[in-house]
Amino acid sequence: MEEKIVSILSEMAEYLSIPQMKKLQEVMLNAFSGEAEKQKDVSNLDYLTMFLEAKRVEGCSERTIRYYQTTIEKMIGHIQTPIRKVTTEEMRSFLSEYQEWNHCSKVTVDNIRRNISSFFSWLEEENHILKSPMRRIHKIKTNQPVKEIITDEDIERLRDHCPCIRDLAMIDLLYSTGMRVGELVNLNISDIDFEARECVVFGKGGKERRVYFDAKSKLHLQAYLDTRTDDNEALFVTLDAPHNRLKISGVEIRMRSLGRSLNITKIHPHKFRRTMATRAIDKGMPIEQVQKILGHSQIDTTMQYAMVNQSNVKASHKKYIS
């Protein structure tokens, strides 16, 4: 029966508008299977719960799932229209008003748009709705400012003023590997191969990749581990007992605090990753290899991280063009 309904809807798609198609679908379901009544009993929050469960099965991190949940709950709370009847116009209005309420940037609003688009795309794929109302809402154009990196001088200042060997080891590992802060805090001591100066990390979506660290990182890591008296398997733990595994927020707070104490602006773990990528490309590493090290599935993402040094661009222009 369902196959016949889908077949009829497919044939009528080129003759009817989207609202007409939705109405036809409801009438047919009412007449043939009573499915429409069942769907009316499913609340907006029920649909959200099913979506989050699907994302969890796909391997999304709990942090990502919480972001989806917060974003979509705000949308549901504001619109209050049954999910199956939400229109494109309502979604455009919500995004516009969201920016006004929160005084946020276009980048933030576009992230909200992507999360909501993912939700409605899933509803469409699962046949809960006929067509996503987000299809005609395209990526929001944003300015692409050149993002700063940490200078060589500031890297040395951060190293020289680290209050403890643990923080020094973290700085060196972040800087030399370009790993994400989430990957750093999930590392165990057993993951580190000191002989080969490498370790295996698990990135977004549970993707495994190998990263490499320099001799300075090796020495500082070994010195840090020599000071440890706990039996925690984590590579980085809190300074105070009971020496629990260090969390992302803990690393972020330490880096930010150290930067402020030295009057170095915007020091955070991700800046070490961007700096590493920029340095690598600047020194001639092929972009495909940088992509591999950073664990990006799309090379365009790597290009956003890697800001080519402007002085090198000028020198190349003078060499090849002037």
C-alpha positions as a Markdown table, in Angstrom:
| # | Residue | x | y | z |
|---|---|---|---|---|
| 1 | Met | 0.0 | 0.0 | 0.0 |
| 2 | Glu | 2.8 | 2.5 | 0.9 |
| 3 | Glu | 4.6 | 1.8 | -2.4 |
| 4 | Lys | 1.4 | 2.6 | -4.3 |
| 5 | Ile | 1.0 | 5.9 | -2.4 |
| 6 | Val | 4.6 | 6.9 | -3.1 |
| 7 | Ser | 4.2 | 6.0 | -6.7 |
| 8 | Ile | 1.1 | 8.2 | -7.1 |
| 9 | Leu | 2.8 | 11.1 | -5.3 |
| 10 | Ser | 5.8 | 10.8 | -7.5 |
| 11 | Glu | 3.7 | 11.0 | -10.6 |
| 12 | Met | 1.7 | 14.0 | -9.4 |
| 13 | Ala | 4.8 | 15.9 | -8.2 |
| 14 | Glu | 5.3 | 17.8 | -11.5 |
| 15 | Tyr | 1.7 | 18.9 | -11.6 |
| 16 | Leu | 1.0 | 20.0 | -8.0 |
| 17 | Ser | 2.6 | 22.6 | -5.7 |
| 18 | Ile | 4.2 | 21.6 | -2.5 |
| 19 | Pro | 1.2 | 22.6 | -0.3 |
| 20 | Gln | -1.1 | 20.7 | -2.7 |
| 21 | Met | 1.2 | 17.6 | -2.6 |
| 22 | Lys | 1.2 | 17.7 | 1.2 |
| 23 | Lys | -2.6 | 17.9 | 1.2 |
| 24 | Leu | -2.8 | 15.0 | -1.3 |
| 25 | Gln | -0.5 | 13.0 | 0.9 |
| 26 | Glu | -2.6 | 13.5 | 4.0 |
| 27 | Val | -5.8 | 12.6 | 2.1 |
| 28 | Met | -4.4 | 9.5 | 0.7 |
| 29 | Leu | -2.9 | 8.4 | 4.0 |
| 30 | Asn | -6.2 | 9.0 | 5.7 |
| 31 | Ala | -8.1 | 7.1 | 3.1 |
| 32 | Phe | -5.8 | 4.1 | 2.7 |
| 33 | Ser | -3.8 | 3.6 | 5.9 |
| 34 | Gly | -4.8 | 6.0 | 8.6 |
| 35 | Glu | -1.1 | 6.9 | 8.9 |
| 36 | Ala | -1.9 | 10.6 | 9.0 |
| 37 | Glu | -3.7 | 10.1 | 12.3 |
| 38 | Lys | -0.6 | 8.4 | 13.7 |
| 39 | Gln | 1.7 | 11.2 | 12.6 |
| 40 | Lys | -0.6 | 13.8 | 14.3 |
| 41 | Asp | 0.1 | 12.1 | 17.6 |
| 42 | Val | 3.8 | 12.6 | 17.2 |
| 43 | Ser | 4.8 | 15.9 | 18.9 |
| 44 | Asn | 7.6 | 18.2 | 17.8 |
| 45 | Leu | 9.7 | 17.1 | 20.7 |
| 46 | Asp | 9.1 | 13.4 | 19.8 |
| 47 | Tyr | 10.6 | 14.1 | 16.3 |
| 48 | Leu | 13.5 | 15.8 | 17.9 |
| 49 | Thr | 14.2 | 12.8 | 20.2 |
| 50 | Met | 14.1 | 10.5 | 17.2 |
| 51 | Phe | 16.5 | 12.7 | 15.3 |
| 52 | Leu | 19.0 | 12.9 | 18.2 |
| 53 | Glu | 18.9 | 9.1 | 18.6 |
| 54 | Ala | 19.6 | 8.7 | 14.9 |
| 55 | Lys | 22.6 | 11.1 | 15.3 |
| 56 | Arg | 23.9 | 9.2 | 18.3 |
| 57 | Val | 23.7 | 6.0 | 16.3 |
| 58 | Glu | 25.7 | 7.7 | 13.5 |
| 59 | Gly | 28.5 | 8.3 | 15.9 |
| 60 | Cys | 28.1 | 12.0 | 16.6 |
| 61 | Ser | 29.7 | 13.2 | 19.8 |
| 62 | Glu | 27.6 | 14.1 | 22.8 |
| 63 | Arg | 28.9 | 17.7 | 22.4 |
| 64 | Thr | 27.5 | 17.8 | 18.9 |
| 65 | Ile | 24.2 | 16.2 | 19.9 |
| 66 | Arg | 23.8 | 18.8 | 22.7 |
| 67 | Tyr | 24.3 | 21.6 | 20.1 |
| 68 | Tyr | 21.7 | 20.0 | 17.8 |
| 69 | Gln | 19.3 | 19.7 | 20.8 |
| 70 | Thr | 19.7 | 23.3 | 22.0 |
| 71 | Thr | 19.4 | 24.8 | 18.5 |
| 72 | Ile | 16.3 | 22.8 | 17.5 |
| 73 | Glu | 14.6 | 23.2 | 20.9 |
| 74 | Lys | 14.8 | 27.0 | 20.4 |
| 75 | Met | 13.3 | 26.7 | 17.0 |
| 76 | Ile | 10.5 | 24.5 | 18.1 |
| 77 | Gly | 9.8 | 26.7 | 21.1 |
| 78 | His | 9.6 | 29.8 | 18.9 |
| 79 | Ile | 7.6 | 28.5 | 15.9 |
| 80 | Gln | 5.2 | 26.1 | 17.8 |
| 81 | Thr | 3.8 | 25.0 | 14.4 |
| 82 | Pro | 3.6 | 21.2 | 14.0 |
| 83 | Ile | 6.9 | 20.1 | 12.4 |
| 84 | Arg | 5.1 | 18.6 | 9.4 |
| 85 | Lys | 3.5 | 22.0 | 8.5 |
| 86 | Val | 6.5 | 24.3 | 9.0 |
| 87 | Thr | 7.0 | 26.5 | 5.9 |
| 88 | Thr | 10.1 | 28.1 | 4.4 |
| 89 | Glu | 8.8 | 31.5 | 5.2 |
| 90 | Glu | 8.5 | 30.6 | 8.9 |
| 91 | Met | 12.1 | 29.4 | 8.9 |
| 92 | Arg | 13.4 | 32.5 | 7.2 |
| 93 | Ser | 11.5 | 34.7 | 9.7 |
| 94 | Phe | 12.9 | 32.6 | 12.6 |
| 95 | Leu | 16.6 | 33.0 | 11.5 |
| 96 | Ser | 16.1 | 36.7 | 10.9 |
| 97 | Glu | 14.6 | 37.2 | 14.4 |
| 98 | Tyr | 17.2 | 34.9 | 16.0 |
| 99 | Gln | 20.0 | 37.2 | 14.8 |
| 100 | Glu | 18.1 | 40.2 | 16.2 |
| 101 | Trp | 17.5 | 38.7 | 19.6 |
| 102 | Asn | 21.0 | 37.4 | 20.2 |
| 103 | His | 22.9 | 40.2 | 18.4 |
| 104 | Cys | 25.0 | 37.4 | 16.9 |
| 105 | Ser | 27.2 | 37.3 | 13.8 |
| 106 | Lys | 26.2 | 35.9 | 10.4 |
| 107 | Val | 28.6 | 32.9 | 11.0 |
| 108 | Thr | 26.6 | 32.0 | 14.1 |
| 109 | Val | 23.3 | 32.3 | 12.3 |
| 110 | Asp | 24.6 | 30.1 | 9.5 |
| 111 | Asn | 25.6 | 27.4 | 12.0 |
| 112 | Ile | 22.0 | 27.5 | 13.3 |
| 113 | Arg | 20.8 | 27.2 | 9.7 |
| 114 | Arg | 23.0 | 24.1 | 9.1 |
| 115 | Asn | 21.8 | 22.4 | 12.3 |
| 116 | Ile | 18.1 | 23.0 | 11.5 |
| 117 | Ser | 18.7 | 21.9 | 7.8 |
| 118 | Ser | 20.1 | 18.7 | 9.1 |
| 119 | Phe | 17.1 | 18.1 | 11.2 |
| 120 | Phe | 14.6 | 18.7 | 8.4 |
| 121 | Ser | 16.7 | 16.7 | 5.9 |
| 122 | Trp | 16.5 | 13.7 | 8.3 |
| 123 | Leu | 12.7 | 14.1 | 8.6 |
| 124 | Glu | 12.5 | 14.1 | 4.8 |
| 125 | Glu | 14.7 | 11.1 | 4.4 |
| 126 | Glu | 12.6 | 9.2 | 7.0 |
| 127 | Asn | 9.4 | 10.2 | 5.2 |
| 128 | His | 8.0 | 12.2 | 8.2 |
| 129 | Ile | 7.7 | 15.2 | 5.9 |
| 130 | Leu | 7.3 | 15.5 | 2.1 |
| 131 | Lys | 9.9 | 18.2 | 1.6 |
| 132 | Ser | 12.3 | 20.1 | 3.8 |
| 133 | Pro | 11.3 | 23.8 | 4.3 |
| 134 | Met | 15.1 | 24.5 | 4.4 |
| 135 | Arg | 15.8 | 23.5 | 0.8 |
| 136 | Arg | 15.4 | 27.1 | -0.5 |
| 137 | Ile | 17.3 | 28.7 | 2.4 |
| 138 | His | 20.9 | 28.8 | 1.2 |
| 139 | Lys | 24.1 | 29.4 | 3.0 |
| 140 | Ile | 24.4 | 32.8 | 4.6 |
| 141 | Lys | 27.2 | 34.8 | 3.0 |
| 142 | Thr | 29.7 | 35.9 | 5.6 |
| 143 | Asn | 32.9 | 37.9 | 5.6 |
| 144 | Gln | 36.1 | 35.8 | 5.8 |
| 145 | Pro | 38.5 | 37.8 | 7.9 |
| 146 | Val | 42.1 | 36.6 | 8.0 |
| 147 | Lys | 42.4 | 34.7 | 11.2 |
| 148 | Glu | 45.4 | 35.3 | 13.4 |
| 149 | Ile | 48.1 | 32.8 | 14.2 |
| 150 | Ile | 50.5 | 32.6 | 17.1 |
| 151 | Thr | 53.9 | 34.2 | 16.2 |
| 152 | Asp | 57.2 | 32.4 | 16.8 |
| 153 | Glu | 58.0 | 35.0 | 19.5 |
| 154 | Asp | 54.7 | 34.4 | 21.3 |
| 155 | Ile | 55.1 | 30.6 | 21.2 |
| 156 | Glu | 58.5 | 31.0 | 23.0 |
| 157 | Arg | 57.0 | 33.4 | 25.5 |
| 158 | Leu | 54.2 | 30.9 | 26.3 |
| 159 | Arg | 56.7 | 28.1 | 26.7 |
| 160 | Asp | 59.0 | 30.2 | 28.9 |
| 161 | His | 56.2 | 31.2 | 31.3 |
| 162 | Cys | 54.3 | 27.9 | 31.7 |
| 163 | Pro | 53.5 | 27.5 | 35.4 |
| 164 | Cys | 54.0 | 23.7 | 35.2 |
| 165 | Ile | 55.5 | 21.0 | 33.0 |
| 166 | Arg | 52.1 | 19.6 | 32.2 |
| 167 | Asp | 51.0 | 22.8 | 30.5 |
| 168 | Leu | 54.3 | 23.0 | 28.6 |
| 169 | Ala | 53.8 | 19.5 | 27.3 |
| 170 | Met | 50.2 | 20.4 | 26.2 |
| 171 | Ile | 51.4 | 23.4 | 24.3 |
| 172 | Asp | 54.1 | 21.5 | 22.5 |
| 173 | Leu | 51.8 | 18.6 | 21.6 |
| 174 | Leu | 49.1 | 20.9 | 20.3 |
| 175 | Tyr | 51.6 | 23.0 | 18.4 |
| 176 | Ser | 53.5 | 20.2 | 16.8 |
| 177 | Thr | 50.6 | 17.8 | 15.9 |
| 178 | Gly | 47.8 | 20.2 | 15.1 |
| 179 | Met | 45.4 | 17.9 | 16.9 |
| 180 | Arg | 42.0 | 19.1 | 18.2 |
| 181 | Val | 41.6 | 19.8 | 21.9 |
| 182 | Gly | 39.0 | 17.0 | 22.2 |
| 183 | Glu | 41.5 | 14.6 | 20.7 |
| 184 | Leu | 44.2 | 15.8 | 23.2 |
| 185 | Val | 42.1 | 15.2 | 26.3 |
| 186 | Asn | 41.0 | 11.7 | 25.1 |
| 187 | Leu | 44.6 | 10.5 | 24.7 |
| 188 | Asn | 45.9 | 7.8 | 27.0 |
| 189 | Ile | 49.5 | 7.3 | 28.0 |
| 190 | Ser | 49.5 | 4.0 | 26.1 |
| 191 | Asp | 48.6 | 5.8 | 22.9 |
| 192 | Ile | 52.0 | 7.5 | 22.8 |
| 193 | Asp | 54.8 | 5.9 | 20.8 |
| 194 | Phe | 57.8 | 7.8 | 22.0 |
| 195 | Glu | 60.2 | 5.9 | 19.8 |
| 196 | Ala | 58.4 | 6.8 | 16.6 |
| 197 | Arg | 57.3 | 10.2 | 18.0 |
| 198 | Glu | 53.7 | 9.6 | 17.0 |
| 199 | Cys | 50.2 | 8.7 | 18.4 |
| 200 | Val | 46.8 | 7.7 | 17.1 |
| 201 | Val | 43.9 | 10.0 | 17.8 |
| 202 | Phe | 40.2 | 9.6 | 17.1 |
| 203 | Gly | 38.7 | 12.6 | 15.4 |
| 204 | Lys | 35.2 | 13.7 | 14.5 |
| 205 | Gly | 32.9 | 10.8 | 13.8 |
| 206 | Gly | 35.3 | 8.4 | 15.5 |
| 207 | Lys | 37.8 | 8.6 | 12.5 |
| 208 | Glu | 41.2 | 7.3 | 13.4 |
| 209 | Arg | 44.4 | 9.0 | 12.2 |
| 210 | Arg | 48.1 | 9.1 | 13.1 |
| 211 | Val | 49.7 | 12.4 | 14.1 |
| 212 | Tyr | 53.4 | 13.2 | 14.8 |
| 213 | Phe | 55.2 | 15.3 | 17.4 |
| 214 | Asp | 58.7 | 16.8 | 17.5 |
| 215 | Ala | 61.6 | 16.1 | 19.8 |
| 216 | Lys | 60.8 | 19.0 | 22.0 |
| 217 | Ser | 57.3 | 17.6 | 22.6 |
| 218 | Lys | 58.8 | 14.2 | 23.4 |
| 219 | Leu | 61.2 | 15.5 | 26.0 |
| 220 | His | 58.5 | 17.6 | 27.7 |
| 221 | Leu | 56.0 | 14.8 | 27.7 |
| 222 | Gln | 58.4 | 12.4 | 29.2 |
| 223 | Ala | 59.4 | 15.0 | 31.9 |
| 224 | Tyr | 55.7 | 15.5 | 32.7 |
| 225 | Leu | 55.0 | 11.8 | 33.0 |
| 226 | Asp | 58.0 | 11.4 | 35.3 |
| 227 | Thr | 56.3 | 13.7 | 37.8 |
| 228 | Arg | 53.1 | 11.8 | 37.8 |
| 229 | Thr | 52.3 | 9.7 | 40.9 |
| 230 | Asp | 48.7 | 8.7 | 40.0 |
| 231 | Asp | 47.6 | 5.6 | 38.2 |
| 232 | Asn | 45.2 | 7.3 | 35.8 |
| 233 | Glu | 45.6 | 6.0 | 32.2 |
| 234 | Ala | 44.9 | 9.5 | 30.8 |
| 235 | Leu | 47.8 | 11.3 | 29.2 |
| 236 | Phe | 46.8 | 14.6 | 30.8 |
| 237 | Val | 45.1 | 14.8 | 34.3 |
| 238 | Thr | 44.2 | 17.6 | 36.7 |
| 239 | Leu | 47.0 | 18.9 | 38.9 |
| 240 | Asp | 45.1 | 18.3 | 42.1 |
| 241 | Ala | 43.9 | 14.9 | 43.6 |
| 242 | Pro | 42.2 | 12.7 | 42.6 |
| 243 | His | 44.0 | 13.6 | 39.3 |
| 244 | Asn | 41.0 | 13.0 | 37.0 |
| 245 | Arg | 41.3 | 13.1 | 33.2 |
| 246 | Leu | 41.6 | 16.7 | 32.1 |
| 247 | Lys | 38.5 | 18.1 | 30.3 |
| 248 | Ile | 38.3 | 20.4 | 27.2 |
| 249 | Ser | 37.2 | 23.3 | 29.4 |
| 250 | Gly | 40.2 | 22.7 | 31.6 |
| 251 | Val | 42.7 | 23.0 | 28.7 |
| 252 | Glu | 40.9 | 26.1 | 27.4 |
| 253 | Ile | 40.9 | 27.9 | 30.7 |
| 254 | Arg | 44.7 | 27.2 | 31.2 |
| 255 | Met | 45.6 | 28.4 | 27.7 |
| 256 | Arg | 43.4 | 31.5 | 28.0 |
| 257 | Ser | 44.8 | 32.4 | 31.4 |
| 258 | Leu | 48.4 | 32.0 | 30.3 |
| 259 | Gly | 47.8 | 34.2 | 27.3 |
| 260 | Arg | 46.2 | 36.9 | 29.4 |
| 261 | Ser | 49.0 | 36.9 | 31.9 |
| 262 | Leu | 51.4 | 37.6 | 29.0 |
| 263 | Asn | 49.1 | 40.1 | 27.2 |
| 264 | Ile | 48.9 | 37.8 | 24.2 |
| 265 | Thr | 45.4 | 38.1 | 22.8 |
| 266 | Lys | 43.0 | 35.2 | 22.0 |
| 267 | Ile | 45.2 | 32.2 | 23.1 |
| 268 | His | 43.1 | 29.1 | 22.9 |
| 269 | Pro | 43.8 | 25.4 | 21.9 |
| 270 | His | 42.4 | 25.7 | 18.3 |
| 271 | Lys | 44.8 | 28.6 | 17.6 |
| 272 | Phe | 47.7 | 26.2 | 17.9 |
| 273 | Arg | 46.0 | 23.9 | 15.3 |
| 274 | Arg | 45.6 | 26.8 | 12.9 |
| 275 | Thr | 49.1 | 28.0 | 13.5 |
| 276 | Met | 50.5 | 24.5 | 12.8 |
| 277 | Ala | 48.6 | 24.3 | 9.5 |
| 278 | Thr | 49.7 | 27.7 | 8.4 |
| 279 | Arg | 53.4 | 27.0 | 9.2 |
| 280 | Ala | 53.3 | 23.7 | 7.4 |
| 281 | Ile | 51.9 | 25.2 | 4.1 |
| 282 | Asp | 54.2 | 28.2 | 4.5 |
| 283 | Lys | 57.2 | 25.9 | 4.5 |
| 284 | Gly | 56.0 | 24.0 | 1.4 |
| 285 | Met | 54.1 | 21.0 | 2.8 |
| 286 | Pro | 51.6 | 19.9 | 0.2 |
| 287 | Ile | 48.0 | 20.8 | 1.2 |
| 288 | Glu | 46.9 | 17.2 | 0.8 |
| 289 | Gln | 49.3 | 16.1 | 3.5 |
| 290 | Val | 48.2 | 19.0 | 5.8 |
| 291 | Gln | 44.7 | 17.8 | 5.2 |
| 292 | Lys | 45.7 | 14.3 | 6.3 |
| 293 | Ile | 47.4 | 15.5 | 9.4 |
| 294 | Leu | 44.4 | 17.7 | 10.5 |
| 295 | Gly | 41.9 | 14.9 | 9.7 |
| 296 | His | 39.7 | 16.9 | 7.3 |
| 297 | Ser | 37.4 | 15.1 | 4.9 |
| 298 | Gln | 37.2 | 18.1 | 2.6 |
| 299 | Ile | 40.3 | 20.0 | 1.4 |
| 300 | Asp | 38.3 | 23.3 | 1.4 |
| 301 | Thr | 38.2 | 23.0 | 5.2 |
| 302 | Thr | 42.0 | 22.7 | 5.4 |
| 303 | Met | 42.3 | 25.9 | 3.2 |
| 304 | Gln | 40.2 | 27.8 | 5.8 |
| 305 | Tyr | 42.6 | 26.9 | 8.6 |
| 306 | Ala | 45.7 | 27.5 | 6.7 |
| 307 | Met | 46.3 | 31.2 | 6.1 |
| 308 | Val | 49.3 | 31.7 | 3.8 |
| 309 | Asn | 51.8 | 34.2 | 5.2 |
| 310 | Gln | 51.4 | 37.5 | 3.3 |
| 311 | Ser | 55.1 | 38.2 | 3.2 |
| 312 | Asn | 55.7 | 34.9 | 1.4 |
| 313 | Val | 53.0 | 35.8 | -1.1 |
| 314 | Lys | 54.7 | 39.1 | -1.8 |
| 315 | Ala | 58.1 | 37.4 | -2.2 |
| 316 | Ser | 56.6 | 34.8 | -4.6 |
| 317 | His | 54.9 | 37.6 | -6.6 |
| 318 | Lys | 58.3 | 39.4 | -6.9 |
| 319 | Lys | 60.0 | 36.2 | -7.9 |
| 320 | Tyr | 57.6 | 34.9 | -10.5 |
| 321 | Ile | 55.7 | 37.9 | -11.8 |
| 322 | Ser | 57.4 | 41.2 | -11.1 |
